[in-house]
Short mmCIF file of C-alpha atoms in Angstrom, two decimals:
data_model
loop_
_atom_site.label_atom_id
_atom_site.label_comp_id
_atom_site.label_asym_id
_atom_site.label_seq_id
_atom_site.Cartn_x
_atom_site.Cartn_y
_atom_site.Cartn_z
CA UNK A 1 122.19 47.24 -4.86
CA UNK A 2 125.96 47.18 -5.28
CA UNK A 3 127.59 48.84 -8.33
CA UNK A 4 128.64 45.41 -9.65
CA UNK A 5 125.12 43.99 -9.38
CA UNK A 6 123.77 47.17 -10.98
CA UNK A 7 126.10 46.76 -13.94
CA UNK A 8 125.19 43.08 -14.28
CA UNK A 9 121.51 44.01 -14.12
CA UNK A 10 121.93 46.52 -16.92
CA UNK A 11 123.91 43.99 -18.96
CA UNK A 12 121.16 41.40 -18.55
CA UNK A 13 118.41 43.93 -19.26
CA UNK A 14 120.00 45.02 -22.51
CA UNK A 15 120.91 41.56 -23.73
CA UNK A 16 117.46 40.12 -23.02
CA UNK A 17 115.66 42.78 -25.07
CA UNK A 18 114.46 41.85 -28.55
CA UNK A 19 116.44 43.50 -31.31
CA UNK A 20 113.54 45.86 -32.04
CA UNK A 21 113.54 47.07 -28.45
CA UNK A 22 117.11 48.34 -28.59
CA UNK A 23 117.26 52.13 -28.89
CA UNK A 24 117.96 53.80 -32.21
CA UNK A 25 121.39 54.89 -31.02
CA UNK A 26 122.21 51.31 -30.19
CA UNK A 27 120.82 50.17 -33.54
CA UNK A 28 123.04 52.61 -35.38
CA UNK A 29 126.03 51.57 -33.28
CA UNK A 30 125.29 47.87 -33.83
CA UNK A 31 124.87 48.42 -37.57
CA UNK A 32 128.12 50.34 -37.71
CA UNK A 33 129.83 47.57 -35.74
CA UNK A 34 128.39 44.95 -38.12
CA UNK A 35 129.77 46.86 -41.11
CA UNK A 36 133.18 47.03 -39.46
CA UNK A 37 133.05 43.31 -38.80
CA UNK A 38 132.10 42.52 -42.39
CA UNK A 39 134.91 44.75 -43.59
CA UNK A 40 137.36 43.01 -41.26
CA UNK A 41 136.11 39.62 -42.40
CA UNK A 42 136.43 40.52 -46.07
CA UNK A 43 139.93 41.81 -45.45
CA UNK A 44 140.88 38.64 -43.62
CA UNK A 45 139.54 36.59 -46.50
CA UNK A 46 141.30 38.70 -49.11
CA UNK A 47 144.57 38.74 -47.20
CA UNK A 48 145.07 35.44 -45.35
CA UNK A 49 147.54 35.49 -42.52
CA UNK A 50 150.89 33.80 -42.65
CA UNK A 51 149.64 31.29 -40.08
CA UNK A 52 147.03 30.04 -42.54
CA UNK A 53 149.79 28.94 -44.89
CA UNK A 54 148.08 30.71 -47.81
CA UNK A 55 150.07 33.92 -48.08
CA UNK A 56 153.53 34.24 -46.62
CA UNK A 57 155.61 37.18 -45.56
CA UNK A 58 159.38 37.04 -46.20
CA UNK A 59 160.11 35.57 -42.78
CA UNK A 60 157.54 32.83 -43.45
CA UNK A 61 159.42 31.84 -46.59
CA UNK A 62 162.47 31.26 -44.42
CA UNK A 63 160.35 29.27 -41.98
CA UNK A 64 158.93 27.11 -44.74
CA UNK A 65 162.38 26.33 -46.09
CA UNK A 66 163.34 24.71 -42.79
CA UNK A 67 160.15 22.66 -42.34
CA UNK A 68 159.59 19.30 -43.99
CA UNK A 69 156.17 18.44 -45.50
CA UNK A 70 156.30 15.48 -43.12
CA UNK A 71 155.02 17.81 -40.37
CA UNK A 72 152.15 19.22 -42.43
CA UNK A 73 148.79 18.05 -43.77
CA UNK A 74 149.46 17.86 -47.48
CA UNK A 75 146.14 16.98 -49.12
CA UNK A 76 142.42 17.48 -48.74
CA UNK A 77 141.72 13.79 -48.20
CA UNK A 78 143.93 13.69 -45.12
CA UNK A 79 142.32 16.83 -43.65
CA UNK A 80 138.83 15.50 -44.38
CA UNK A 81 139.61 12.19 -42.71
CA UNK A 82 140.94 13.97 -39.63
CA UNK A 83 137.82 16.14 -39.33
CA UNK A 84 135.41 13.25 -39.85
CA UNK A 85 137.14 10.93 -37.37
CA UNK A 86 137.51 13.57 -34.67
CA UNK A 87 133.94 14.87 -34.88
CA UNK A 88 132.44 11.38 -34.96
CA UNK A 89 134.37 10.53 -31.79
CA UNK A 90 133.34 13.81 -30.14
CA UNK A 91 129.65 13.22 -30.84
CA UNK A 92 129.90 9.93 -28.96
CA UNK A 93 132.37 10.73 -26.18
CA UNK A 94 132.10 14.43 -25.29
CA UNK A 95 131.70 15.30 -21.63
CA UNK A 96 128.50 16.92 -20.39
CA UNK A 97 129.76 20.33 -19.22
CA UNK A 98 127.56 23.25 -18.12
CA UNK A 99 129.04 25.77 -20.56
CA UNK A 100 128.49 23.38 -23.44
CA UNK A 101 124.85 22.99 -22.51
CA UNK A 102 124.44 26.77 -22.40
CA UNK A 103 126.14 27.21 -25.77
CA UNK A 104 123.94 24.53 -27.33
CA UNK A 105 120.62 25.59 -25.78
CA UNK A 106 120.87 29.39 -25.85
CA UNK A 107 119.31 30.90 -28.98
CA UNK A 108 120.30 34.52 -28.33
CA UNK A 109 123.77 34.94 -29.85
CA UNK A 110 124.90 37.62 -27.37
CA UNK A 111 124.00 35.59 -24.31
CA UNK A 112 125.47 32.47 -25.92
CA UNK A 113 128.72 34.33 -26.54
CA UNK A 114 128.78 35.62 -22.96
CA UNK A 115 128.34 32.08 -21.62
CA UNK A 116 131.25 30.85 -23.74
CA UNK A 117 133.35 33.87 -22.78
CA UNK A 118 132.97 33.26 -19.04
CA UNK A 119 133.85 29.58 -19.38
CA UNK A 120 136.90 30.20 -21.55
CA UNK A 121 138.29 32.84 -19.20
CA UNK A 122 137.76 30.56 -16.20
CA UNK A 123 139.37 27.62 -17.96
CA UNK A 124 142.61 29.48 -18.66
CA UNK A 125 145.30 27.51 -16.82
CA UNK A 126 142.65 25.88 -14.60
CA UNK A 127 141.38 22.29 -14.82
CA UNK A 128 137.83 21.55 -15.92
CA UNK A 129 136.95 19.78 -12.65
CA UNK A 130 137.90 22.87 -10.68
CA UNK A 131 135.94 25.25 -12.90
CA UNK A 132 132.56 23.47 -12.98
CA UNK A 133 131.32 24.58 -9.54
CA UNK A 134 132.66 28.10 -9.98
CA UNK A 135 130.96 28.44 -13.34
CA UNK A 136 127.60 27.25 -12.04
CA UNK A 137 127.29 30.01 -9.48
CA UNK A 138 130.23 32.21 -10.16
CA UNK A 139 129.23 35.83 -9.68
CA UNK A 140 128.48 37.16 -6.25
CA UNK A 141 131.43 39.36 -6.92
CA UNK A 142 134.09 38.51 -9.48
CA UNK A 143 137.18 38.39 -7.26
CA UNK A 144 135.32 37.02 -4.26
CA UNK A 145 134.11 33.89 -5.99
CA UNK A 146 137.29 33.49 -7.98
CA UNK A 147 139.63 33.51 -4.97
CA UNK A 148 140.13 29.74 -5.29
CA UNK A 149 140.75 29.80 -9.04
CA UNK A 150 143.86 31.98 -9.05
CA UNK A 151 144.80 34.38 -11.86
CA UNK A 152 142.55 37.04 -10.33
CA UNK A 153 143.18 39.65 -13.03
CA UNK A 154 141.09 37.52 -15.41
CA UNK A 155 137.99 38.40 -13.41
CA UNK A 156 138.64 42.13 -13.59
CA UNK A 157 139.25 42.01 -17.34
CA UNK A 158 136.05 40.03 -17.85
CA UNK A 159 134.16 42.66 -15.87
CA UNK A 160 135.75 45.46 -17.91
CA UNK A 161 134.82 43.67 -21.12
CA UNK A 162 131.20 43.14 -20.03
CA UNK A 163 130.95 46.83 -19.14
CA UNK A 164 132.23 47.77 -22.59
CA UNK A 165 129.69 45.51 -24.27
CA UNK A 166 126.92 47.31 -22.39
CA UNK A 167 128.12 50.89 -22.54
CA UNK A 168 129.85 51.08 -25.91
CA UNK A 169 128.62 48.20 -28.07
CA UNK A 170 124.89 48.43 -27.41
CA UNK A 171 124.74 45.08 -25.60
CA UNK A 172 126.01 43.16 -28.64
CA UNK A 173 129.09 40.97 -28.56
CA UNK A 174 131.51 41.33 -31.49
CA UNK A 175 130.90 38.52 -33.95
CA UNK A 176 134.38 37.62 -35.26
CA UNK A 177 137.64 36.55 -33.67
CA UNK A 178 139.32 39.63 -35.09
CA UNK A 179 136.84 42.12 -33.60
CA UNK A 180 136.54 40.24 -30.31
CA UNK A 181 140.28 40.49 -29.82
CA UNK A 182 140.35 44.09 -30.98
CA UNK A 183 137.42 45.45 -28.98
CA UNK A 184 137.32 43.51 -25.70
CA UNK A 185 140.02 43.98 -23.02
CA UNK A 186 141.75 40.80 -21.92
CA UNK A 187 140.47 38.76 -24.89
CA UNK A 188 143.46 37.23 -26.65
CA UNK A 189 143.79 35.13 -29.75
CA UNK A 190 142.66 31.84 -28.20
CA UNK A 191 139.65 33.23 -26.29
CA UNK A 192 138.53 35.24 -29.31
CA UNK A 193 138.73 32.16 -31.54
CA UNK A 194 136.83 30.02 -29.05
CA UNK A 195 133.99 32.53 -28.68
CA UNK A 196 133.77 33.21 -32.43
CA UNK A 197 133.72 29.54 -33.40
CA UNK A 198 131.49 28.17 -30.63
CA UNK A 199 129.01 31.05 -30.30
CA UNK A 200 128.96 32.46 -33.84
CA UNK A 201 130.12 29.61 -36.07
CA UNK A 202 133.17 31.37 -37.50
CA UNK A 203 135.57 28.91 -39.12
CA UNK A 204 138.61 29.90 -37.10
CA UNK A 205 141.02 27.52 -35.41
CA UNK A 206 142.20 27.69 -31.80
CA UNK A 207 145.33 26.51 -30.03
CA UNK A 208 145.44 25.93 -26.29
CA UNK A 209 147.71 23.55 -24.38
CA UNK A 210 145.58 20.51 -25.22
CA UNK A 211 145.31 21.34 -28.92
CA UNK A 212 149.03 22.08 -29.13
CA UNK A 213 149.84 18.66 -27.68
CA UNK A 214 147.47 16.89 -30.09
CA UNK A 215 148.90 18.68 -33.12
CA UNK A 216 152.49 18.10 -32.03
CA UNK A 217 151.89 14.37 -31.75
CA UNK A 218 149.79 14.01 -34.88
CA UNK A 219 152.52 15.73 -36.91
CA UNK A 220 155.56 14.58 -34.85
CA UNK A 221 156.56 18.09 -33.81
CA UNK A 222 159.17 17.73 -31.09
CA UNK A 223 160.32 21.34 -30.73
CA UNK A 224 159.13 23.57 -27.90
CA UNK A 225 155.49 24.52 -28.74
CA UNK A 226 155.80 27.79 -26.80
CA UNK A 227 158.48 29.10 -29.17
CA UNK A 228 157.37 31.68 -31.72
CA UNK A 229 158.25 29.52 -34.70
CA UNK A 230 156.43 26.40 -33.51
CA UNK A 231 153.45 28.36 -32.18
CA UNK A 232 153.05 30.02 -35.56
CA UNK A 233 153.05 26.65 -37.29
CA UNK A 234 150.52 25.17 -34.83
CA UNK A 235 148.08 28.02 -35.42
CA UNK A 236 148.44 27.44 -39.15
CA UNK A 237 147.65 23.74 -38.73
CA UNK A 238 144.63 24.52 -36.53
CA UNK A 239 143.27 26.90 -39.16
CA UNK A 240 143.82 24.35 -41.90
CA UNK A 241 142.02 21.60 -39.98
CA UNK A 242 139.00 23.42 -38.50
CA UNK A 243 135.76 22.13 -40.01
CA UNK A 244 133.91 25.04 -41.69
CA UNK A 245 130.56 23.29 -41.17
CA UNK A 246 131.07 22.68 -37.42
CA UNK A 247 133.92 24.95 -36.28
CA UNK A 248 132.82 25.21 -32.65
CA UNK A 249 132.37 21.47 -32.24
CA UNK A 250 135.65 20.78 -34.01
CA UNK A 251 137.62 23.11 -31.72
CA UNK A 252 135.98 21.64 -28.63
CA UNK A 253 136.66 18.14 -29.95
CA UNK A 254 140.37 18.90 -30.38
CA UNK A 255 140.52 20.27 -26.84
CA UNK A 256 138.55 17.29 -25.54
CA UNK A 257 140.90 14.84 -27.24
CA UNK A 258 143.90 16.44 -25.56
CA UNK A 259 142.21 16.57 -22.17
CA UNK A 260 140.89 13.01 -22.05
CA UNK A 261 142.86 10.83 -24.49
CA UNK A 262 146.03 12.51 -25.74
CA UNK A 263 147.08 13.43 -22.21
CA UNK A 264 150.54 14.72 -21.23
CA UNK A 265 151.95 11.62 -19.53
CA UNK A 266 149.72 8.57 -20.11
CA UNK A 267 148.00 8.96 -23.49
CA UNK A 268 145.35 6.36 -24.37
CA UNK A 269 146.45 5.77 -27.95
CA UNK A 270 144.18 2.75 -28.39
CA UNK A 271 141.15 5.03 -27.90
CA UNK A 272 142.35 7.80 -30.20
CA UNK A 273 140.05 8.46 -33.17
CA UNK A 274 142.92 9.85 -35.31
CA UNK A 275 145.52 7.22 -34.45
CA UNK A 276 145.92 6.21 -38.10
CA UNK A 277 146.96 9.79 -38.93
CA UNK A 278 149.32 10.21 -35.99
CA UNK A 279 152.97 10.56 -36.93
CA UNK A 280 154.05 10.08 -33.30
CA UNK A 281 152.35 6.69 -33.25
CA UNK A 282 153.94 5.83 -36.58
CA UNK A 283 157.34 6.73 -35.15
CA UNK A 284 156.73 4.41 -32.20
CA UNK A 285 155.87 1.55 -34.57
CA UNK A 286 158.93 2.26 -36.69
CA UNK A 287 161.25 2.22 -33.67
CA UNK A 288 159.69 -0.99 -32.41
CA UNK A 289 160.24 -2.69 -35.77
CA UNK A 290 163.84 -1.52 -35.91
CA UNK A 291 164.45 -2.70 -32.36
CA UNK A 292 163.03 -6.13 -33.06
CA UNK A 293 165.19 -6.51 -36.20
CA UNK A 294 162.42 -8.66 -37.65
CA UNK A 295 162.65 -6.89 -40.99
CA UNK A 296 165.66 -6.40 -43.18
CA UNK A 297 166.46 -2.83 -44.14
CA UNK A 298 164.30 0.09 -43.09
CA UNK A 299 160.57 -0.47 -42.50
CA UNK A 300 158.21 1.29 -44.87
CA UNK A 301 157.24 4.09 -42.46
CA UNK A 302 157.55 7.71 -43.51
CA UNK A 303 159.94 10.00 -41.67
CA UNK A 304 161.13 13.58 -41.86
CA UNK A 305 163.40 14.17 -44.83
CA UNK A 306 165.29 16.85 -42.87
CA UNK A 307 166.10 14.67 -39.87
CA UNK A 308 169.73 15.72 -39.95
CA UNK A 309 169.19 18.46 -37.42
CA UNK A 310 168.06 21.06 -39.96
CA UNK A 311 164.30 20.72 -39.42
CA UNK A 312 163.14 23.19 -36.83
CA UNK A 313 160.04 21.14 -35.92
CA UNK A 314 161.78 17.85 -35.18
CA UNK A 315 163.06 16.75 -31.81
CA UNK A 316 166.10 18.86 -30.88
CA UNK A 317 169.47 17.24 -31.42
CA UNK A 318 170.22 17.64 -27.73
CA UNK A 319 167.15 15.51 -26.87
CA UNK A 320 167.00 12.57 -29.30
CA UNK A 321 164.24 9.97 -29.41
CA UNK A 322 163.69 8.24 -26.06
CA UNK A 323 162.33 4.73 -26.56
CA UNK A 324 160.80 4.67 -23.07
CA UNK A 325 158.63 7.73 -23.73
CA UNK A 326 156.85 6.60 -26.89
CA UNK A 327 154.47 9.24 -28.21
CA UNK A 328 155.24 11.36 -25.15
CA UNK A 329 158.47 12.29 -26.95
CA UNK A 330 156.21 14.85 -28.64
CA UNK A 331 156.32 17.64 -27.78
CA UNK A 332 159.48 18.23 -25.76
CA UNK A 333 158.88 21.31 -23.68
CA UNK A 334 161.59 23.65 -22.53
CA UNK A 335 162.60 23.02 -18.93
CA UNK A 336 160.49 25.11 -16.62
CA UNK A 337 162.28 27.56 -14.37
CA UNK A 338 161.69 26.95 -10.66
CA UNK A 339 159.63 29.66 -8.97
CA UNK A 340 161.68 32.42 -7.44
CA UNK A 341 161.64 32.53 -3.67
CA UNK A 342 160.47 35.56 -1.71
CA UNK A 343 159.71 36.22 1.96
CA UNK A 344 157.26 38.50 3.67
CA UNK A 345 156.02 39.28 7.17
CA UNK A 346 152.30 39.62 7.75
CA UNK A 347 150.19 40.31 10.82
CA UNK A 348 146.65 39.41 11.83
CA UNK A 349 145.47 42.44 13.77
CA UNK A 350 142.33 41.61 15.78
CA UNK A 351 139.86 43.62 17.83
CA UNK A 352 138.20 40.97 20.03
CA UNK A 353 135.90 43.49 21.70
CA UNK A 354 134.60 45.21 18.58
CA UNK A 355 130.91 45.97 18.37
CA UNK A 356 129.15 43.06 16.69
CA UNK A 357 131.93 40.57 17.36
CA UNK A 358 135.66 40.18 16.86
CA UNK A 359 137.05 41.97 13.82
CA UNK A 360 140.30 41.68 11.87
CA UNK A 361 142.03 44.24 9.66
CA UNK A 362 142.48 43.75 5.92
CA UNK A 363 144.14 46.07 3.42
CA UNK A 364 143.85 46.05 -0.35
CA UNK A 365 146.75 45.18 -2.63
CA UNK A 366 147.71 47.45 -5.55
CA UNK A 367 145.76 47.18 -8.78
CA UNK A 368 148.68 45.61 -10.63
CA UNK A 369 151.15 42.84 -9.95
CA UNK A 370 150.76 39.68 -7.90
CA UNK A 371 147.22 39.17 -6.48
CA UNK A 372 146.25 42.61 -7.79
CA UNK A 373 143.23 44.14 -6.06
CA UNK A 374 142.76 41.37 -3.49
CA UNK A 375 142.58 41.92 0.27
CA UNK A 376 145.25 40.72 2.66
CA UNK A 377 146.57 41.18 6.18
CA UNK A 378 149.03 44.10 6.47
CA UNK A 379 152.37 42.83 5.16
CA UNK A 380 155.94 44.02 4.64
CA UNK A 381 159.03 42.68 2.91
CA UNK A 382 161.11 40.32 5.02
CA UNK A 383 163.90 42.01 7.00
CA UNK A 384 167.19 40.27 7.90
CA UNK A 385 166.82 40.69 11.68
CA UNK A 386 163.93 40.11 14.08
CA UNK A 387 164.24 43.63 15.48
CA UNK A 388 164.06 45.28 12.06
CA UNK A 389 161.20 42.98 11.08
CA UNK A 390 159.07 43.89 14.07
CA UNK A 391 159.77 47.59 13.58
CA UNK A 392 158.81 47.54 9.91
CA UNK A 393 155.65 45.52 10.59
CA UNK A 394 154.53 47.81 13.42
CA UNK A 395 155.01 50.86 11.23
CA UNK A 396 152.84 49.26 8.56
CA UNK A 397 150.13 48.37 11.10
CA UNK A 398 150.13 51.86 12.58
CA UNK A 399 149.77 53.35 9.13
CA UNK A 400 146.35 51.70 8.93
CA UNK A 401 145.18 51.49 12.55
CA UNK A 402 146.98 54.23 14.51
CA UNK A 403 149.06 53.74 17.72
CA UNK A 404 149.43 50.10 18.79
CA UNK A 405 150.95 48.27 21.79
CA UNK A 406 154.27 47.00 20.39
CA UNK A 407 154.80 44.52 23.21
CA UNK A 408 151.77 42.45 22.14
CA UNK A 409 153.14 41.67 18.68
CA UNK A 410 153.86 37.94 18.63
CA UNK A 411 155.50 35.69 16.03
CA UNK A 412 153.23 32.67 15.48
CA UNK A 413 154.87 30.64 12.71
CA UNK A 414 155.22 30.63 8.95
CA UNK A 415 153.20 29.76 5.87
CA UNK A 416 154.68 28.72 2.52
CA UNK A 417 152.52 29.23 -0.56
CA UNK A 418 153.60 28.70 -4.16
CA UNK A 419 152.04 30.79 -6.89
CA UNK A 420 152.65 30.08 -10.58
CA UNK A 421 156.08 31.72 -10.57
CA UNK A 422 156.77 32.71 -6.96
CA UNK A 423 157.34 30.64 -3.82
CA UNK A 424 156.37 33.02 -1.03
CA UNK A 425 157.12 32.39 2.63
CA UNK A 426 155.00 34.39 5.08
CA UNK A 427 156.27 34.94 8.63
CA UNK A 428 153.00 35.13 10.55
CA UNK A 429 152.53 37.55 13.44
CA UNK A 430 149.49 38.28 15.59
CA UNK A 431 148.38 41.24 17.65
CA UNK A 432 145.11 41.36 19.64
CA UNK A 433 143.84 44.74 20.87
CA UNK A 434 142.52 43.56 24.25
CA UNK A 435 141.07 46.17 26.59
CA UNK A 436 141.36 49.03 24.10
CA UNK A 437 138.74 51.25 22.60
CA UNK A 438 137.87 49.65 19.26
CA UNK A 439 139.16 51.38 16.14
CA UNK A 440 136.16 52.34 14.05
CA UNK A 441 137.69 54.34 11.22
CA UNK A 442 140.47 53.40 8.81
CA UNK A 443 142.02 55.08 5.76
CA UNK A 444 140.86 54.25 2.25
CA UNK A 445 142.14 50.85 1.19
CA UNK A 446 141.58 49.20 4.58
CA UNK A 447 138.60 47.72 6.39
CA UNK A 448 137.68 45.79 9.53
CA UNK A 449 135.85 42.51 8.93
CA UNK A 450 134.21 39.91 11.11
CA UNK A 451 135.28 36.28 10.80
CA UNK A 452 132.29 35.47 8.61
CA UNK A 453 132.98 38.44 6.34
CA UNK A 454 136.64 37.43 6.05
CA UNK A 455 135.78 33.92 4.85
CA UNK A 456 133.58 35.32 2.06
CA UNK A 457 135.85 38.24 1.09
CA UNK A 458 138.15 38.48 -1.92
CA UNK A 459 141.21 37.08 -0.16
CA UNK A 460 143.79 34.68 -1.52
CA UNK A 461 144.26 31.07 -0.43
CA UNK A 462 147.56 32.14 1.13
CA UNK A 463 145.78 34.59 3.46
CA UNK A 464 143.36 31.87 4.53
CA UNK A 465 146.37 29.74 5.46
CA UNK A 466 147.80 32.67 7.45
CA UNK A 467 144.53 33.10 9.33
CA UNK A 468 144.43 29.42 10.26
CA UNK A 469 147.87 29.78 11.85
CA UNK A 470 146.53 32.71 13.86
CA UNK A 471 143.40 30.82 14.86
CA UNK A 472 145.47 27.93 16.15
CA UNK A 473 147.83 29.94 18.35
CA UNK A 474 146.18 33.20 19.37
CA UNK A 475 143.92 33.30 22.47
CA UNK A 476 140.67 35.14 21.93
CA UNK A 477 137.40 34.90 20.15
CA UNK A 478 138.90 33.92 16.81
CA UNK A 479 140.34 30.67 18.16
CA UNK A 480 136.93 29.12 18.56
CA UNK A 481 136.34 29.29 14.83
CA UNK A 482 136.71 25.91 13.09
CA UNK A 483 137.66 25.43 9.50
CA UNK A 484 134.52 23.41 9.00
CA UNK A 485 132.56 26.59 9.68
CA UNK A 486 134.06 28.31 6.67
CA UNK A 487 131.52 28.49 3.91
CA UNK A 488 131.98 29.63 0.34
CA UNK A 489 129.33 31.76 -1.37
CA UNK A 490 128.49 28.88 -3.70
CA UNK A 491 127.65 26.52 -0.81
CA UNK A 492 124.99 28.66 0.83
CA UNK A 493 121.41 27.55 0.49
CA UNK A 494 120.16 31.00 -0.47
CA UNK A 495 122.12 32.48 -3.38
CA UNK A 496 123.47 35.99 -3.01
CA UNK A 497 122.06 38.82 -5.09
CA UNK A 498 124.90 38.82 -7.60
CA UNK A 499 124.47 35.09 -8.16
CA UNK A 500 120.72 35.52 -8.55
CA UNK A 501 121.31 38.11 -11.26
CA UNK A 502 123.63 35.79 -13.19
CA UNK A 503 121.29 32.83 -12.72
CA UNK A 504 118.46 34.92 -14.09
CA UNK A 505 120.69 36.10 -16.92
CA UNK A 506 120.94 32.56 -18.24
CA UNK A 507 117.29 31.57 -17.73
CA UNK A 508 114.64 31.89 -20.45
CA UNK A 509 112.43 34.94 -19.95
CA UNK A 510 108.76 35.52 -20.67
CA UNK A 511 108.79 39.28 -20.24
CA UNK A 512 111.22 41.81 -21.68
CA UNK A 513 110.41 44.56 -19.18
CA UNK A 514 113.75 45.61 -17.66
CA UNK A 515 111.97 47.29 -14.75
CA UNK A 516 110.99 43.85 -13.40
CA UNK A 517 114.65 42.98 -12.97
CA UNK A 518 115.45 46.23 -11.21
CA UNK A 519 112.59 45.87 -8.77
CA UNK A 520 113.54 42.26 -8.02
CA UNK A 521 117.16 43.20 -7.38
CA UNK A 522 116.39 45.95 -4.88
#
């Protein structure tokens, strides 16, 4: 059993035990943690944050002075109407998603929180449609299954957090947004709020990209939502609006509204449950009335009293109202910088005659930075001349595999792959060790893999593109491999051991004997 599966087994074994079955040390630790959480909660209630709009630091006073009430919810009736309309719509229109079913059906709060945690981490900067299949059978090994999701460091932080829950917190998830963010690595403000509200019913608001867009349109906030000032105000609005009776449903409803109705480019305003409260829609109607000149004077539609360029939440003076955009005027995001361009040379080093079939060499990337911890073909920074490039690449290959025939190194083409902030061009080389004694040992951080092992390893999409270039142009056993033969761990008929453990983790259990799990996993 691999170390990862062992850790997952222990996590499952602890979380599935009844409370009485947890050791006395764990009971003491859990009780101590509960006291800390209650203390943190009482403190948060006694001293509301500036974002809640209840107690303001000096800088918040300055912020408030430059914000018109037009952008705020000013009375209880308006807030109540927003909650009621949004939740009624959500009850009728919400999508059937696997993590929602788990959160609704799971009675154990720790396992419910874990299910929400996994989904929220996966959904960070990744579309729902992409996440569903990964979530369903996600854990053969964190990076391996997540290679198509991107943002690989999320998987490592999730693993670190799960280990901490087991080893330091007695198998119990922290219960509040404050303690979740404080105690679990990689859990930020949004993820902590989502887990606390959905799994534990804490009345705490959340702001992701969808929620930010909804709030900006409902309150006609045209400034950049990623700025500190606007972000602070959005979190305050989210906290003001969250329904204390159904905080988890309310937060999911706000996210759902942004994802399915209040979309970035083509919002479906006619289907919006809070259209009557939407200042962006009111602005559209006002502009249409003015344009038609059907009414004398100004139409009776409220507007910002500080619309002289002083309000820091209105559309910037440099980007006035655009009639063609309608509600999409809100919010106006700062122009995104184009990804910086970088170049690299990489080589597929193959041993066609290796015992057990052709093998290729992979090396592991550093534990920090781009694609941290993933496996790749040996690579070097792009050199200005072909001669220098070949020399640098050969030196890198020999560092991992020993002496190599330099004359067999061939340039095969290039691959361009764009990450979130980097456009990386790979110059692809190939070198096949024909007629040589196979290399059987490599330094730490390198390994020889068969084709099948490569396709199920923790490699990036870019490396899979590189390998396809090699397959198409290099004679040898690898060329016969077709892309259709590539199979992901999730598509196999028999689930791998890691997936079995996670599947079992989420199933109801009759027995609480942890030894049954260990024997089944061996």
